[in-house]
Amino acid sequence: MKIYYSPASPYVRKVMVVAHELGLADRIERLPSAAGPVQRDATIRQHNPIGQVPTFFTDDGTVLYDSRVICEYLDDLGGGRFFGTGTERWRNLTDAALGDGLLGAALLARYEAVLRPESLRWADWSRGQIEKVTDAIDSMERMDLGSRLDIGTVTFGCGLGYLDFRFPDLDWRSGRPRVASWYADFAQRPSMTATAPAG
């Protein structure tokens, strides 16, 4: 198996956390990439027209994208329970969508601050994206995450880790003791420490 990889991508991290938890990480070759929202990687585009990471190749050459699909493939391959069944499945998928929404908003705010020329930046846009982020964390604060390990909590963990990585001044822990405590424990999982973002 192969994956177009970026050490800073929270979506790649989500895939690799699941792979580590299922004992599959050593079977995945990491392919270098230069994916970006403006200058897209032509090599990736040959396999994924969106040109984004993660883009994944199964052992038989099937191409999979995006992170949600790849995680479900790995869960099936590894006999995991990251998605669950019945009511639990819908909870896990909904939580994963919340975490992906947080990540999407954070990435848009990051691009606005770093990639858009300063004279064209829109403060209201950035504020709106960060409000999505904080609303998502407020929702997590009301949850009983306990010791759950599923696609929802993995996405939450990768999302909060991305905030620490790219938005160190956000202070998302303030006023949210439950999710802050949960993340402090979750971030110590070997799968999380092995995939810590860089770059």
XYZ file of C-alpha atoms in Angstrom:
199
model
C 0.000 0.000 0.000
C 1.100 3.556 -0.672
C -0.015 7.021 0.336
C 0.788 10.483 -0.962
C 1.960 11.966 2.285
C 2.479 15.315 3.979
C 3.744 15.422 7.574
C 1.747 18.603 8.242
C -1.614 17.409 6.906
C -4.172 16.604 9.609
C -6.083 14.464 7.099
C -3.005 12.360 6.372
C -2.456 12.155 10.116
C -5.973 10.799 10.621
C -5.277 7.993 8.132
C -1.945 7.167 9.716
C -3.367 7.153 13.260
C -5.939 4.583 12.164
C -3.210 2.612 10.383
C -1.034 2.587 13.514
C -3.936 1.535 15.720
C -4.698 -1.361 13.370
C -1.067 -2.467 13.047
C -0.957 -1.563 9.353
C 1.315 1.487 9.341
C 4.480 -0.437 8.460
C 2.761 -1.787 5.341
C 2.139 1.708 3.904
C 4.834 3.347 1.780
C 4.864 7.124 2.174
C 5.199 8.939 -1.137
C 6.461 12.535 -1.113
C 4.051 15.206 -2.262
C 3.801 18.932 -2.838
C 0.041 19.312 -2.593
C -1.310 22.797 -2.024
C -4.497 24.775 -2.548
C -2.954 27.029 -5.197
C -0.040 25.094 -6.700
C -1.436 21.587 -6.960
C 0.835 18.559 -7.268
C 0.683 17.354 -10.887
C 1.809 13.867 -9.857
C -1.100 13.439 -7.461
C -3.547 14.846 -10.029
C -2.746 11.911 -12.317
C -4.469 9.693 -9.742
C -6.786 12.098 -7.888
C -8.224 14.948 -9.950
C -8.581 17.088 -6.819
C -4.819 16.810 -6.333
C -4.966 16.533 -2.553
C -3.442 14.412 0.165
C -4.146 11.845 1.309
C -4.378 9.877 -1.908
C -3.987 6.161 -1.269
C -3.141 3.081 -3.330
C -4.269 -0.371 -2.230
C -2.049 -3.382 -2.909
C -3.985 -4.110 -6.102
C -3.492 -0.538 -7.344
C -6.962 0.802 -6.560
C -6.825 4.535 -5.803
C -8.777 5.808 -2.789
C -9.472 9.311 -1.517
C -10.298 11.193 0.760
C -9.335 10.465 4.384
C -12.807 9.213 5.339
C -12.785 6.612 2.575
C -9.201 5.547 3.259
C -9.881 5.159 6.990
C -12.895 2.979 6.284
C -10.834 0.855 3.889
C -8.118 0.366 6.520
C -10.715 -0.436 9.174
C -12.182 -3.123 6.930
C -8.749 -4.484 6.011
C -7.565 -4.571 9.604
C -10.768 -5.935 11.120
C -11.242 -2.828 13.214
C -14.268 -1.188 14.805
C -13.515 2.457 14.128
C -16.861 2.972 12.444
C -19.078 0.663 14.484
C -22.528 -0.615 13.606
C -26.078 0.542 14.142
C -26.585 3.593 16.343
C -22.896 3.670 17.268
C -21.931 3.966 13.589
C -24.113 7.039 13.081
C -22.693 8.658 16.216
C -19.126 7.946 15.077
C -19.739 9.235 11.561
C -21.453 12.382 12.836
C -18.590 13.068 15.251
C -16.098 12.516 12.406
C -18.037 15.039 10.322
C -17.817 17.541 13.187
C -14.071 16.993 13.433
C -13.657 17.308 9.669
C -15.679 20.513 9.777
C -13.326 21.893 12.413
C -10.354 20.945 10.252
C -11.853 22.430 7.101
C -12.538 25.743 8.823
C -9.084 25.808 10.418
C -7.424 25.168 7.068
C -9.415 27.963 5.421
C -8.370 30.357 8.189
C -4.765 29.232 7.811
C -4.809 29.757 4.040
C -6.363 33.194 4.465
C -3.610 34.234 6.878
C -0.649 32.654 5.107
C -1.382 32.308 1.392
C -3.664 35.203 0.498
C -1.865 38.503 -0.171
C -2.188 40.730 2.859
C -4.036 43.463 0.964
C -6.754 40.950 0.004
C -7.306 39.329 3.397
C -10.819 39.456 4.827
C -10.979 39.659 8.625
C -14.675 38.748 8.771
C -13.982 35.587 6.762
C -11.206 34.517 9.134
C -13.356 35.289 12.166
C -16.205 33.232 10.742
C -13.944 30.230 10.223
C -12.498 30.428 13.737
C -16.041 30.672 15.141
C -16.794 27.347 13.432
C -13.708 25.910 15.099
C -14.644 27.137 18.576
C -18.284 26.085 18.170
C -17.085 22.593 17.277
C -14.888 22.447 20.377
C -17.783 23.692 22.524
C -19.814 20.781 21.176
C -17.011 18.355 22.068
C -16.930 19.817 25.585
C -20.525 18.654 26.089
C -19.706 15.076 25.040
C -18.686 12.160 27.225
C -15.691 11.034 25.184
C -14.286 8.807 27.918
C -11.950 6.167 26.520
C -13.594 5.981 23.104
C -11.378 5.023 20.173
C -13.293 5.415 16.931
C -13.253 7.491 13.760
C -14.939 10.355 15.615
C -12.401 10.610 18.415
C -9.458 10.112 16.046
C -10.738 13.026 13.969
C -11.188 15.138 17.107
C -7.657 14.322 18.231
C -6.148 15.210 14.871
C -8.188 18.413 14.733
C -7.112 19.599 18.165
C -3.532 18.635 17.391
C -3.694 20.738 14.237
C -4.866 23.723 16.274
C -1.887 23.355 18.597
C 0.401 23.076 15.571
C -0.916 25.954 13.443
C -2.875 28.139 15.902
C -0.822 28.116 19.123
C -2.370 31.428 20.242
C -5.968 30.259 19.949
C -6.118 28.997 23.571
C -8.885 26.546 22.742
C -8.518 24.826 26.135
C -9.704 27.875 28.068
C -13.150 27.242 29.546
C -13.235 23.687 28.156
C -11.737 21.504 30.890
C -13.394 18.247 29.811
C -12.178 18.225 26.238
C -8.786 19.599 27.298
C -8.358 16.732 29.775
C -9.562 14.185 27.246
C -7.137 15.453 24.607
C -4.205 15.476 27.043
C -4.694 11.719 27.473
C -5.591 10.938 23.852
C -2.559 12.802 22.508
C -0.293 10.407 24.417
C -1.464 7.363 22.465
C 1.493 5.862 20.553
C -0.426 6.327 17.303
C -0.725 10.050 18.007
C 2.873 10.602 19.097
C 4.110 8.671 16.045
C 2.156 10.955 13.709
C 2.749 14.354 15.323
C 2.699 17.075 12.621
C 5.880 18.661 11.344
C 6.841 21.212 8.747
